[in-house]
């Protein structure tokens, strides 16, 4: 085993997070601020390379791989943990911040994993950590946390099936780029996409994240989807199928964000939108596109966390979560309002991080002469500024005042927002800060006359449309049926109907069907069973038969009881 | 209901916005651009295309809202 593994930053964060669970007050706060900095320092000390030599079953695991791509994502995650901890200093829950460190530490471990088994272990640890973060949101959040866990455990099973099949087919354990040439690789892709919020597994995100506490969603917005973006970049760069998948996600996120009334759900849909944008960029697959995706993952974490922090502060002050209950808070919370406006602008306005990152992906689409993709990405850039930027800022902080009882956010929350705004501004004003960390060498000048003027045209035009259609947008506010309707409404309703609510006649029909199945099984047994003509006895055959019968009986009993 | 500061000065904001857009449209005529597809060579493309796109998106959202909404569970309001 390599000595570097003892300095694995992910382990420091995960075990530090567990230790934090036993502390309270100042020691907890100090640890939560010190750990991300210490982890970043540790990571910086490790030279690029692959470290491992850990034996597991018959495999040698490469637990730690440090290269430019992994290091960039890991550093961004540590930044998110640090700023999130500053913001969450006043968080009363003793579970949330420690769980966020296990979650964020696992995300760091996943982006630094050199092999598929290590990746899977950290992947599952992320699911557990993030579930606990949601859970810390209170009793209301519990059912959503369980639904979230189910989706992610399912995603883990799909990923594990893919990894197993990949290795059984003679594939290398090392996590490298894969071609979509076998069912194993499709399964791995599906496992990754479930965490990214890809169709049809996207409704877990707006279902679960907005139920977390005021600080919980700040942590949640950073890790799971961006880790998925990272693994897609590493595993499937240039896979063309990702372009339509990403654009579909982006379109869905936009439409739902436009209609949604609950502010943090709007931002949750906007996450899916922007992750879709990144996934489409991965599908383009050129070095410029991949640089753009990595850079935009950074910019997105920063501005989305900033917006979520501003809304979190509003939730603490007012207890309200819906656009229709909020408005006119600029008077009571001027500083928070300023940061929210900056967060909206940081999506793509010049001098912010979003401007120097989004344009990379758009340029990549233009260079590849993908006309429709480029046009779609223009729509996404304008639409998300309208749906998540202008809508959130204007509906919450301006517009009709609801005479809400609110005060300015406390200093810890303001510092969290300040640090993020400064980060975005620094990178936006001096792009090499970020460009020098990107995975591939880059020669791109974001600040040309045409780039700046055209981007300002886009933003101003979008703002004009917003103010023209503002009344219509207010009237549209509501909530749409999503895919989760199938498992949250239809499924339980069906089971209830079958178990309790059926009339005598219907129950007879169900029983008739059950009896039919039982008769079929008896018939099968006659022919295939232990003494059956078609299957001479061997013990495993009979066991499988009995298990099948027992399961069928259990199912029948379950419905009859 | 009381109007917030921003919208009591709404007209001024609106005029500023339009003036800024106009200014950028004029500036757009003078900067050197590198159109890739033809359509982006049309003057003011970066202004009228997003406008059109946003209007279509809002119309689309409205249509979908009629089909898929409102939801009737705890998330529907």
Coordinates of C-alpha atoms in Angstrom, one line a residue:
Chain A
X1 CA 0.0 0.0 0.0
X2 CA 1.3 3.4 -0.9
X3 CA 2.1 5.8 1.9
X4 CA 0.2 8.6 0.1
X5 CA -3.1 6.8 0.8
X6 CA -2.7 7.9 4.5
X7 CA -2.9 11.5 3.2
X8 CA -6.0 10.8 1.1
X9 CA -8.0 14.1 1.4
X10 CA -11.3 12.3 1.1
X11 CA -10.6 10.2 4.1
X12 CA -9.6 13.3 6.1
X13 CA -12.9 14.9 5.2
X14 CA -15.1 11.8 5.8
X15 CA -13.5 10.9 9.2
X16 CA -13.3 14.5 10.2
X17 CA -17.0 14.8 9.5
X18 CA -17.7 11.7 11.6
X19 CA -15.6 13.3 14.5
X20 CA -17.5 16.5 14.0
X21 CA -20.7 14.7 14.9
X22 CA -19.4 14.3 18.5
X23 CA -18.6 18.0 18.9
X24 CA -20.7 21.1 19.3
X25 CA -20.2 24.8 19.5
X26 CA -16.9 26.5 18.7
X27 CA -14.9 23.3 18.2
X28 CA -17.3 22.0 15.7
X29 CA -17.3 25.3 13.8
X30 CA -13.4 25.4 13.8
X31 CA -13.2 21.8 12.6
X32 CA -15.7 22.5 9.8
X33 CA -13.7 25.5 8.6
X34 CA -10.3 23.9 9.0
X35 CA -11.0 20.5 7.4
X36 CA -11.6 21.7 3.9
X37 CA -8.5 23.9 4.0
X38 CA -6.4 21.1 5.3
X39 CA -7.8 18.7 2.7
X40 CA -7.0 21.2 -0.1
X41 CA -3.5 21.7 1.2
X42 CA -3.0 17.9 1.4
X43 CA -4.3 17.5 -2.2
X44 CA -1.9 20.2 -3.4
X45 CA 1.0 18.3 -1.9
X46 CA 0.3 15.1 -3.7
X47 CA 2.1 15.0 -7.1
X48 CA 0.1 13.8 -10.1
X49 CA 0.0 10.1 -10.4
X50 CA -1.8 7.0 -9.4
X51 CA -1.5 5.6 -5.9
X52 CA -3.0 2.4 -4.5
X53 CA -1.8 -1.1 -4.1
X54 CA -4.7 -1.9 -1.8
X55 CA -5.8 -5.5 -2.3
X56 CA -9.4 -6.3 -2.4
X57 CA -10.5 -9.9 -3.3
X58 CA -8.4 -10.6 -6.4
X59 CA -8.0 -7.0 -7.4
X60 CA -5.5 -4.3 -6.8
X61 CA -7.3 -1.0 -6.3
X62 CA -6.0 2.4 -7.4
X63 CA -7.6 4.2 -4.6
X64 CA -6.1 7.6 -5.4
X65 CA -5.5 9.1 -8.8
X66 CA -4.4 12.7 -9.0
X67 CA -4.6 14.4 -12.3
X68 CA -5.8 17.8 -13.6
X69 CA -9.4 16.8 -14.1
X70 CA -9.9 15.1 -10.8
X71 CA -7.9 17.7 -8.9
X72 CA -10.0 20.6 -10.3
X73 CA -13.3 18.9 -9.2
X74 CA -11.9 17.9 -5.8
X75 CA -10.7 21.5 -5.2
X76 CA -14.1 22.9 -6.2
X77 CA -15.8 20.5 -3.8
X78 CA -13.5 21.6 -1.0
X79 CA -14.3 25.2 -1.7
X80 CA -18.1 24.3 -1.6
X81 CA -17.6 22.6 1.8
X82 CA -15.7 25.5 3.2
X83 CA -18.1 28.2 2.1
X84 CA -21.0 26.0 3.0
X85 CA -19.6 25.6 6.5
X86 CA -19.2 29.4 6.9
X87 CA -22.8 29.8 5.8
X88 CA -24.0 27.0 8.1
X89 CA -22.2 28.3 11.3
X90 CA -25.6 29.0 12.9
X91 CA -27.1 25.7 11.8
X92 CA -28.6 24.1 14.9
X93 CA -28.9 20.6 13.6
X94 CA -26.0 18.5 14.9
X95 CA -26.4 16.0 12.0
X96 CA -26.4 18.2 9.0
X97 CA -22.8 19.6 8.7
X98 CA -21.1 16.4 9.8
X99 CA -23.2 14.5 7.2
X100 CA -22.3 17.1 4.6
X101 CA -18.6 16.4 5.3
X102 CA -19.1 12.7 4.8
X103 CA -21.1 13.5 1.7
X104 CA -18.6 16.0 0.3
X105 CA -15.6 13.9 1.4
X106 CA -17.1 10.9 -0.5
X107 CA -17.6 13.2 -3.6
X108 CA -13.9 14.1 -3.4
X109 CA -13.1 10.4 -3.0
X110 CA -15.2 9.6 -6.1
X111 CA -13.5 12.2 -8.3
X112 CA -10.0 11.0 -7.1
X113 CA -10.8 7.3 -7.5
X114 CA -8.6 5.5 -10.0
X115 CA -10.6 2.4 -10.3
X116 CA -14.2 1.4 -10.6
X117 CA -14.6 -0.4 -7.3
X118 CA -13.3 2.6 -5.3
X119 CA -15.5 4.8 -7.3
X120 CA -18.5 2.6 -6.5
X121 CA -17.7 2.6 -2.7
X122 CA -17.5 6.4 -2.6
X123 CA -20.6 6.6 -4.8
X124 CA -22.7 4.7 -2.3
X125 CA -21.2 6.7 0.6
X126 CA -22.3 9.9 -1.1
X127 CA -25.8 8.5 -1.3
X128 CA -25.8 7.9 2.4
X129 CA -24.3 11.2 3.4
X130 CA -26.6 13.2 1.2
X131 CA -29.7 11.3 2.5
X132 CA -28.6 12.3 6.0
X133 CA -28.2 15.9 4.9
X134 CA -31.8 15.9 3.6
X135 CA -33.0 14.1 6.7
X136 CA -31.6 16.9 8.8
X137 CA -34.2 19.1 7.2
X138 CA -36.7 17.9 9.8
X139 CA -39.7 15.5 9.9
X140 CA -41.2 16.9 6.7
X141 CA -38.0 16.0 4.9
X142 CA -37.9 12.4 6.0
X143 CA -40.2 10.8 3.4
X144 CA -38.4 12.7 0.6
X145 CA -35.1 11.6 2.0
X146 CA -36.2 8.0 1.8
X147 CA -37.5 8.4 -1.8
X148 CA -34.1 10.0 -2.6
X149 CA -32.2 7.1 -1.1
X150 CA -34.3 4.6 -3.0
X151 CA -33.5 6.2 -6.3
X152 CA -29.8 6.5 -5.5
X153 CA -29.5 2.9 -4.2
X154 CA -31.2 1.8 -7.4
X155 CA -28.6 3.9 -9.4
X156 CA -25.9 2.2 -7.4
X157 CA -27.2 -1.2 -8.3
X158 CA -27.3 -0.3 -12.0
X159 CA -23.8 1.0 -11.8
X160 CA -22.6 -2.1 -9.9
X161 CA -24.2 -4.4 -12.5
X162 CA -22.4 -2.5 -15.2
X163 CA -19.1 -2.6 -13.4
X164 CA -19.4 -6.3 -12.8
X165 CA -20.4 -7.1 -16.4
X166 CA -17.5 -4.8 -17.6
X167 CA -15.0 -6.8 -15.5
X168 CA -16.5 -10.2 -16.3
X169 CA -16.1 -9.2 -20.0
X170 CA -12.4 -8.8 -19.4
X171 CA -12.5 -5.0 -19.0
X172 CA -9.9 -3.2 -17.0
X173 CA -10.6 -2.2 -13.5
X174 CA -9.0 1.2 -14.1
X175 CA -11.6 4.0 -14.6
X176 CA -10.9 5.3 -18.1
X177 CA -12.9 6.4 -21.1
X178 CA -15.2 3.7 -22.3
X179 CA -17.0 3.1 -25.6
X180 CA -20.7 2.4 -25.7
X181 CA -20.2 -1.0 -27.3
X182 CA -21.6 -3.4 -24.7
X183 CA -24.6 -3.6 -22.3
X184 CA -22.1 -3.3 -19.4
X185 CA -21.0 0.2 -20.5
X186 CA -24.6 1.2 -21.2
X187 CA -25.4 0.1 -17.6
X188 CA -22.5 2.2 -16.3
X189 CA -23.7 5.2 -18.3
X190 CA -27.3 4.7 -16.9
X191 CA -25.9 4.5 -13.3
X192 CA -24.1 7.8 -13.9
X193 CA -27.1 9.5 -15.5
X194 CA -29.4 8.6 -12.6
X195 CA -27.1 10.7 -10.3
X196 CA -27.0 13.5 -12.9
X197 CA -30.8 13.7 -13.0
X198 CA -31.2 12.3 -16.5
X199 CA -34.5 11.2 -18.0
X200 CA -36.5 9.4 -16.6
X201 CA -34.8 9.8 -13.2
X202 CA -34.8 13.5 -12.7
X203 CA -37.7 14.2 -10.4
X204 CA -35.7 13.0 -7.3
X205 CA -33.8 16.3 -7.4
X206 CA -36.7 18.8 -7.1
X207 CA -38.5 16.4 -4.8
X208 CA -35.7 16.0 -2.2
X209 CA -33.3 18.9 -2.3
X210 CA -35.8 21.7 -1.5
X211 CA -36.9 19.9 1.6
X212 CA -33.5 20.1 3.2
X213 CA -32.8 22.8 5.7
X214 CA -31.9 26.4 4.8
X215 CA -28.2 25.5 4.6
X216 CA -28.7 21.8 3.6
X217 CA -29.6 22.6 0.0
X218 CA -26.4 24.6 -0.4
X219 CA -24.3 21.5 0.2
X220 CA -26.6 19.3 -1.8
X221 CA -26.5 21.4 -4.9
X222 CA -22.7 21.1 -5.2
X223 CA -21.8 17.4 -5.1
X224 CA -24.0 14.7 -6.5
X225 CA -24.8 16.1 -9.9
X226 CA -21.3 17.5 -10.4
X227 CA -19.7 14.2 -9.5
X228 CA -22.0 12.7 -12.1
X229 CA -20.7 15.3 -14.6
X230 CA -17.2 14.4 -13.7
X231 CA -17.6 10.6 -14.2
X232 CA -19.4 11.2 -17.5
X233 CA -16.4 13.4 -18.6
X234 CA -14.0 10.7 -17.5
X235 CA -16.0 7.7 -18.8
X236 CA -17.8 8.9 -21.9
X237 CA -16.3 12.0 -23.4
X238 CA -17.6 12.6 -26.9
X239 CA -20.4 10.0 -26.6
X240 CA -22.9 11.6 -29.0
X241 CA -25.9 10.2 -27.3
X242 CA -25.2 12.6 -24.4
X243 CA -26.1 15.6 -26.6
X244 CA -29.8 14.8 -26.9
X245 CA -29.9 13.5 -23.3
X246 CA -28.4 16.7 -22.0
X247 CA -30.6 19.0 -24.1
X248 CA -33.7 17.1 -23.0
X249 CA -32.7 17.6 -19.4
X250 CA -32.0 21.3 -20.1
X251 CA -35.4 21.8 -21.8
X252 CA -37.3 20.0 -19.0
X253 CA -35.5 22.0 -16.3
X254 CA -36.3 25.3 -18.1
X255 CA -40.1 24.6 -18.6
X256 CA -40.6 23.3 -15.1
X257 CA -38.6 26.2 -13.5
X258 CA -40.7 28.7 -15.4
X259 CA -43.9 27.4 -13.9
X260 CA -42.8 26.3 -10.4
X261 CA -43.9 28.4 -7.5
X262 CA -41.6 27.1 -4.7
X263 CA -38.4 29.2 -5.0
X264 CA -35.9 26.4 -4.2
X265 CA -37.7 24.0 -6.5
X266 CA -37.2 26.6 -9.2
X267 CA -33.5 26.5 -8.5
X268 CA -33.6 22.7 -8.3
X269 CA -35.0 22.6 -11.9
X270 CA -32.4 25.1 -12.9
X271 CA -29.7 22.6 -11.6
X272 CA -31.1 20.0 -13.9
X273 CA -31.1 22.5 -16.7
X274 CA -27.4 23.5 -16.2
X275 CA -26.3 19.9 -15.7
X276 CA -28.1 19.1 -19.0
X277 CA -26.1 21.9 -20.6
X278 CA -22.9 20.3 -19.3
X279 CA -23.8 16.8 -20.4
X280 CA -24.5 18.1 -23.9
X281 CA -21.1 19.7 -23.8
X282 CA -19.5 16.3 -22.8
X283 CA -21.3 14.8 -25.8
X284 CA -19.5 17.4 -28.0
X285 CA -16.4 16.0 -26.6
X286 CA -13.7 18.2 -28.0
X287 CA -10.9 19.5 -25.7
X288 CA -12.5 22.9 -25.7
X289 CA -15.9 21.5 -24.8
X290 CA -14.5 19.4 -22.0
X291 CA -12.6 22.3 -20.6
X292 CA -15.8 24.3 -20.8
X293 CA -17.8 21.7 -19.0
X294 CA -15.2 21.4 -16.2
X295 CA -15.0 25.2 -15.9
X296 CA -18.8 25.6 -16.0
X297 CA -19.2 22.9 -13.3
X298 CA -17.1 25.3 -11.1
X299 CA -19.1 28.4 -12.1
X300 CA -22.4 26.7 -11.6
X301 CA -21.5 25.4 -8.1
X302 CA -20.6 29.0 -7.2
X303 CA -23.6 30.9 -8.5
X304 CA -26.2 28.3 -7.6
X305 CA -24.8 28.1 -4.1
X306 CA -24.9 31.9 -3.9
X307 CA -28.6 32.0 -5.0
X308 CA -29.5 29.1 -2.6
X309 CA -27.8 30.9 0.2
X310 CA -29.8 34.1 -0.4
X311 CA -33.0 32.1 -0.6
X312 CA -32.0 30.1 2.5
X313 CA -31.5 33.4 4.4
X314 CA -35.0 34.4 3.2
X315 CA -36.5 31.1 4.5
X316 CA -34.8 31.6 7.9
X317 CA -36.2 35.2 8.1
X318 CA -39.7 34.7 6.8
X319 CA -40.4 31.0 7.0
X320 CA -42.0 31.3 3.5
X321 CA -40.9 29.2 0.5
X322 CA -43.2 30.2 -2.4
X323 CA -43.0 33.0 -4.9
X324 CA -46.6 33.9 -4.2
X325 CA -45.9 34.4 -0.5
X326 CA -42.7 36.4 -1.0
X327 CA -42.0 39.8 -2.4
X328 CA -40.5 43.2 -1.8
X329 CA -37.8 41.9 0.6
X330 CA -35.2 44.3 -0.9
X331 CA -36.2 46.8 1.7
X332 CA -35.7 44.6 4.7
X333 CA -32.7 42.6 3.3
X334 CA -30.7 44.9 1.1
X335 CA -27.4 43.0 1.4
X336 CA -28.9 39.6 0.7
X337 CA -30.8 41.2 -2.3
X338 CA -27.5 42.5 -3.6
X339 CA -25.9 39.0 -3.4
X340 CA -29.0 37.5 -5.1
X341 CA -28.7 39.9 -7.9
X342 CA -25.1 39.1 -8.3
X343 CA -25.8 35.4 -8.2
X344 CA -28.3 35.8 -11.1
X345 CA -25.8 37.9 -13.1
X346 CA -23.0 35.4 -12.3
X347 CA -24.8 32.9 -14.5
X348 CA -23.4 34.5 -17.6
X349 CA -22.7 38.3 -17.2
X350 CA -19.3 39.6 -18.1
X351 CA -16.8 40.0 -15.2
X352 CA -18.3 36.9 -13.5
X353 CA -17.3 33.2 -13.6
X354 CA -20.4 32.2 -15.7
X355 CA -19.3 34.4 -18.6
X356 CA -15.9 32.9 -19.0
X357 CA -17.1 29.3 -18.7
X358 CA -20.4 29.2 -20.6
X359 CA -18.9 30.8 -23.6
X360 CA -16.3 28.0 -23.8
X361 CA -19.0 25.3 -24.3
X362 CA -20.9 27.5 -26.8
X363 CA -17.7 28.1 -28.7
X364 CA -17.0 24.4 -28.8
X365 CA -20.5 23.8 -30.3
X366 CA -19.8 26.5 -32.9
X367 CA -16.3 25.1 -33.7
X368 CA -17.9 21.7 -34.2
X369 CA -20.5 23.2 -36.6
X370 CA -23.3 21.8 -34.6
X371 CA -25.9 24.4 -35.6
X372 CA -28.9 23.0 -33.7
X373 CA -26.9 22.2 -30.6
X374 CA -25.5 25.8 -30.6
X375 CA -29.0 27.3 -31.0
X376 CA -30.4 25.1 -28.3
X377 CA -27.6 26.2 -26.0
X378 CA -28.3 29.8 -26.7
X379 CA -31.9 29.2 -25.7
X380 CA -30.7 27.5 -22.5
X381 CA -28.4 30.4 -21.7
X382 CA -31.3 33.0 -22.2
X383 CA -34.0 30.8 -20.6
X384 CA -32.2 30.0 -17.4
X385 CA -31.4 33.6 -16.8
X386 CA -35.1 34.3 -17.2
X387 CA -36.5 31.3 -15.3
X388 CA -34.0 31.0 -12.4
X389 CA -32.2 34.4 -12.3
X390 CA -34.7 37.2 -13.0
X391 CA -37.7 35.3 -11.8
X392 CA -36.2 34.4 -8.4
X393 CA -34.7 37.8 -7.8
X394 CA -37.7 39.9 -8.9
X395 CA -40.4 37.7 -7.3
X396 CA -38.6 37.3 -4.0
X397 CA -36.9 40.6 -3.4
X398 CA -38.8 43.1 -5.6
X399 CA -42.4 43.4 -6.8
X400 CA -45.3 43.6 -4.5
X401 CA -44.3 43.9 -0.8
X402 CA -46.1 41.3 1.4
X403 CA -45.1 43.3 4.5
X404 CA -43.1 40.4 5.7
X405 CA -41.4 40.5 9.1
X406 CA -37.8 40.0 8.2
X407 CA -34.3 41.3 9.0
X408 CA -31.0 41.3 7.2
X409 CA -29.2 38.0 7.2
X410 CA -26.8 37.4 10.1
X411 CA -23.0 37.9 9.5
X412 CA -22.2 34.2 9.1
X413 CA -24.7 33.9 6.2
X414 CA -23.5 37.1 4.7
X415 CA -19.9 35.9 4.8
X416 CA -20.8 32.7 3.0
X417 CA -22.4 34.8 0.2
X418 CA -19.6 37.3 0.2
X419 CA -16.9 34.6 -0.3
X420 CA -18.8 33.0 -3.2
X421 CA -19.4 36.4 -4.9
X422 CA -15.8 37.3 -4.5
X423 CA -14.8 33.9 -6.0
X424 CA -17.0 34.4 -9.0
X425 CA -15.8 38.0 -9.5
X426 CA -12.1 37.1 -9.1
X427 CA -12.4 34.3 -11.7
X428 CA -14.5 36.5 -14.0
X429 CA -12.1 39.3 -13.9
X430 CA -8.9 37.2 -14.2
X431 CA -9.8 34.0 -16.1
X432 CA -6.3 32.4 -15.9
X433 CA -7.2 31.7 -12.2
X434 CA -9.5 29.0 -13.5
X435 CA -8.2 28.4 -17.0
X436 CA -4.8 27.3 -15.7
X437 CA -6.5 24.5 -13.7
X438 CA -8.5 23.1 -16.6
X439 CA -7.7 19.5 -17.8
X440 CA -6.5 20.5 -21.3
X441 CA -4.3 23.4 -22.5
X442 CA -6.5 26.3 -23.5
X443 CA -6.1 29.2 -25.8
X444 CA -9.3 31.2 -25.6
X445 CA -9.9 34.9 -25.0
X446 CA -13.3 35.4 -23.4
X447 CA -13.0 39.2 -23.4
X448 CA -13.3 40.3 -27.0
X449 CA -15.6 43.1 -28.1
X450 CA -18.0 40.8 -29.8
X451 CA -18.2 38.3 -26.9
X452 CA -19.0 41.0 -24.4
X453 CA -21.4 42.9 -26.6
X454 CA -23.3 39.9 -27.8
X455 CA -23.6 38.5 -24.3
X456 CA -24.9 41.8 -23.0
X457 CA -27.4 41.8 -25.9
X458 CA -28.6 38.4 -24.8
X459 CA -29.0 39.3 -21.2
X460 CA -30.7 42.6 -21.8
X461 CA -33.1 41.1 -24.4
X462 CA -34.0 38.4 -21.9
X463 CA -34.6 41.0 -19.3
X464 CA -36.9 43.0 -21.7
X465 CA -38.9 39.8 -22.4
X466 CA -39.1 39.1 -18.7
X467 CA -40.6 42.5 -17.9
X468 CA -43.0 42.2 -20.9
X469 CA -44.3 38.8 -19.8
X470 CA -44.1 39.4 -16.0
X471 CA -47.8 39.3 -15.4
X472 CA -48.2 36.2 -17.4
X473 CA -45.4 34.5 -15.4
X474 CA -47.1 35.4 -12.2
X475 CA -50.4 33.9 -13.4
X476 CA -48.6 30.7 -14.5
X477 CA -47.1 30.0 -11.0
X478 CA -47.9 26.5 -9.8
X479 CA -46.6 23.0 -9.8
X480 CA -46.6 20.4 -12.6
X481 CA -47.0 16.7 -12.5
X482 CA -43.6 15.1 -12.9
X483 CA -42.3 11.5 -13.3
X484 CA -42.4 11.1 -9.5
X485 CA -46.2 11.1 -9.9
X486 CA -45.9 7.5 -10.9
X487 CA -44.3 6.3 -7.7
X488 CA -45.7 8.9 -5.3
X489 CA -49.3 9.0 -6.4
X490 CA -50.2 6.3 -8.9
X491 CA -48.3 3.5 -7.2
X492 CA -49.6 3.9 -3.6
X493 CA -53.1 4.5 -5.0
X494 CA -53.0 1.3 -7.0
X495 CA -51.8 -0.8 -4.0
X496 CA -54.4 0.8 -1.8
X497 CA -57.1 -0.1 -4.3
X498 CA -55.9 -3.6 -4.6
X499 CA -55.6 -4.2 -0.9
X500 CA -58.4 -2.3 0.7
X501 CA -60.6 -0.5 -1.7
X502 CA -61.8 -3.1 -4.1
X503 CA -65.4 -4.1 -4.3
X504 CA -66.3 -7.8 -3.8
X505 CA -66.5 -8.3 -7.6
X506 CA -63.1 -6.9 -8.2
X507 CA -61.7 -8.9 -5.4
X508 CA -63.1 -12.0 -7.0
X509 CA -61.4 -11.1 -10.3
X510 CA -58.1 -10.6 -8.5
X511 CA -58.5 -14.0 -6.7
X512 CA -59.4 -15.6 -10.0
X513 CA -56.2 -14.3 -11.5
X514 CA -54.2 -15.4 -8.5
X515 CA -55.8 -18.9 -8.7
X516 CA -55.0 -19.0 -12.4
X517 CA -51.4 -18.3 -11.7
X518 CA -51.3 -20.9 -8.9
X519 CA -52.8 -23.5 -11.3
X520 CA -50.2 -22.6 -13.9
X521 CA -47.4 -23.1 -11.4
X522 CA -48.8 -26.4 -10.3
X523 CA -49.0 -27.5 -13.9
X524 CA -45.4 -26.3 -14.4
X525 CA -44.3 -28.3 -11.3
X526 CA -45.9 -31.4 -12.7
X527 CA -43.7 -31.2 -15.7
X528 CA -40.6 -29.4 -14.5
X529 CA -40.6 -30.2 -10.8
X530 CA -38.4 -32.7 -9.0
X531 CA -40.3 -35.7 -10.3
X532 CA -41.3 -34.0 -13.5
X533 CA -40.9 -35.6 -16.8
X534 CA -39.0 -32.7 -18.3
X535 CA -36.5 -32.2 -15.5
X536 CA -34.9 -35.1 -13.8
X537 CA -34.0 -34.2 -10.2
X538 CA -31.1 -32.2 -9.1
X539 CA -31.1 -30.2 -5.8
X540 CA -30.7 -26.7 -7.1
X541 CA -33.5 -27.1 -9.6
X542 CA -35.9 -28.2 -6.9
X543 CA -34.8 -25.4 -4.6
X544 CA -35.4 -22.7 -7.3
X545 CA -38.9 -24.2 -7.8
X546 CA -39.7 -24.0 -4.1
X547 CA -38.4 -20.5 -3.8
X548 CA -40.6 -19.5 -6.8
X549 CA -43.6 -21.2 -5.2
X550 CA -43.0 -19.6 -1.8
X551 CA -42.6 -16.2 -3.4
X552 CA -45.8 -16.6 -5.3
X553 CA -47.7 -17.8 -2.2
X554 CA -46.3 -14.8 -0.3
X555 CA -47.5 -12.5 -3.0
X556 CA -50.9 -14.1 -3.0
X557 CA -51.1 -13.9 0.8
X558 CA -50.0 -10.3 0.8
X559 CA -52.9 -9.3 -1.4
X560 CA -55.4 -11.5 0.4
X561 CA -54.5 -10.4 3.9
Chain B
X1 CA -50.5 46.8 -1.5
X2 CA -47.4 48.9 -1.3
X3 CA -45.2 49.0 -4.3
X4 CA -41.5 48.3 -3.8
X5 CA -38.9 50.9 -4.6
X6 CA -37.9 49.2 -7.8
X7 CA -41.3 49.2 -9.3
X8 CA -42.4 52.6 -8.1
X9 CA -39.5 53.6 -10.3
X10 CA -40.5 50.9 -12.8
X11 CA -40.8 53.2 -15.8
X12 CA -37.3 54.5 -15.3
X13 CA -35.9 51.0 -15.0
X14 CA -37.8 50.0 -18.1
X15 CA -36.5 52.9 -20.1
X16 CA -32.9 52.3 -18.9
X17 CA -33.2 48.6 -20.0
X18 CA -34.5 49.5 -23.4
X19 CA -31.8 52.2 -23.8
X20 CA -29.1 49.8 -22.8
X21 CA -30.3 47.2 -25.2
X22 CA -30.4 49.8 -28.0
X23 CA -26.9 50.9 -27.1
X24 CA -25.7 47.3 -27.3
X25 CA -27.5 46.7 -30.6
X26 CA -25.7 49.8 -32.0
X27 CA -22.4 48.6 -30.5
X28 CA -23.0 45.2 -32.1
X29 CA -22.8 46.8 -35.5
X30 CA -19.3 48.0 -34.9
X31 CA -17.6 45.0 -33.2
X32 CA -15.8 42.5 -35.3
X33 CA -17.8 39.2 -35.2
X34 CA -17.1 35.7 -36.5
X35 CA -20.4 34.2 -37.5
X36 CA -20.3 30.4 -37.8
X37 CA -23.7 29.4 -39.2
X38 CA -25.1 32.2 -41.2
X39 CA -28.1 32.9 -39.0
X40 CA -25.8 34.5 -36.4
X41 CA -24.7 36.9 -39.0
X42 CA -28.1 38.6 -39.1
X43 CA -27.8 41.9 -37.2
X44 CA -28.9 41.8 -33.6
X45 CA -29.2 38.0 -33.7
X46 CA -28.1 37.8 -30.0
X47 CA -31.0 40.1 -29.1
X48 CA -33.9 38.9 -31.2
X49 CA -33.2 35.2 -31.0
X50 CA -33.2 35.0 -27.1
X51 CA -36.3 37.2 -27.1
X52 CA -38.1 34.9 -29.5
X53 CA -36.8 31.8 -27.6
X54 CA -38.0 33.1 -24.3
X55 CA -41.4 34.0 -25.6
X56 CA -41.8 30.5 -27.1
X57 CA -40.6 28.9 -23.9
X58 CA -43.2 30.8 -21.9
X59 CA -45.9 29.9 -24.3
X60 CA -44.7 26.2 -24.2
X61 CA -44.7 26.3 -20.4
X62 CA -48.2 27.7 -20.3
X63 CA -49.4 24.9 -22.7
X64 CA -47.7 22.2 -20.6
X65 CA -49.1 23.8 -17.5
X66 CA -52.6 23.1 -18.8
X67 CA -51.8 19.5 -19.6
X68 CA -49.7 18.5 -16.6
X69 CA -50.9 20.8 -13.9
X70 CA -51.7 21.5 -11.3
X71 CA -50.5 18.5 -9.2
X72 CA -52.8 17.5 -6.4
X73 CA -50.3 16.2 -3.8
X74 CA -48.3 17.9 -1.1
X75 CA -46.2 19.6 -3.7
X76 CA -49.1 21.1 -5.5
X77 CA -50.2 24.6 -4.4

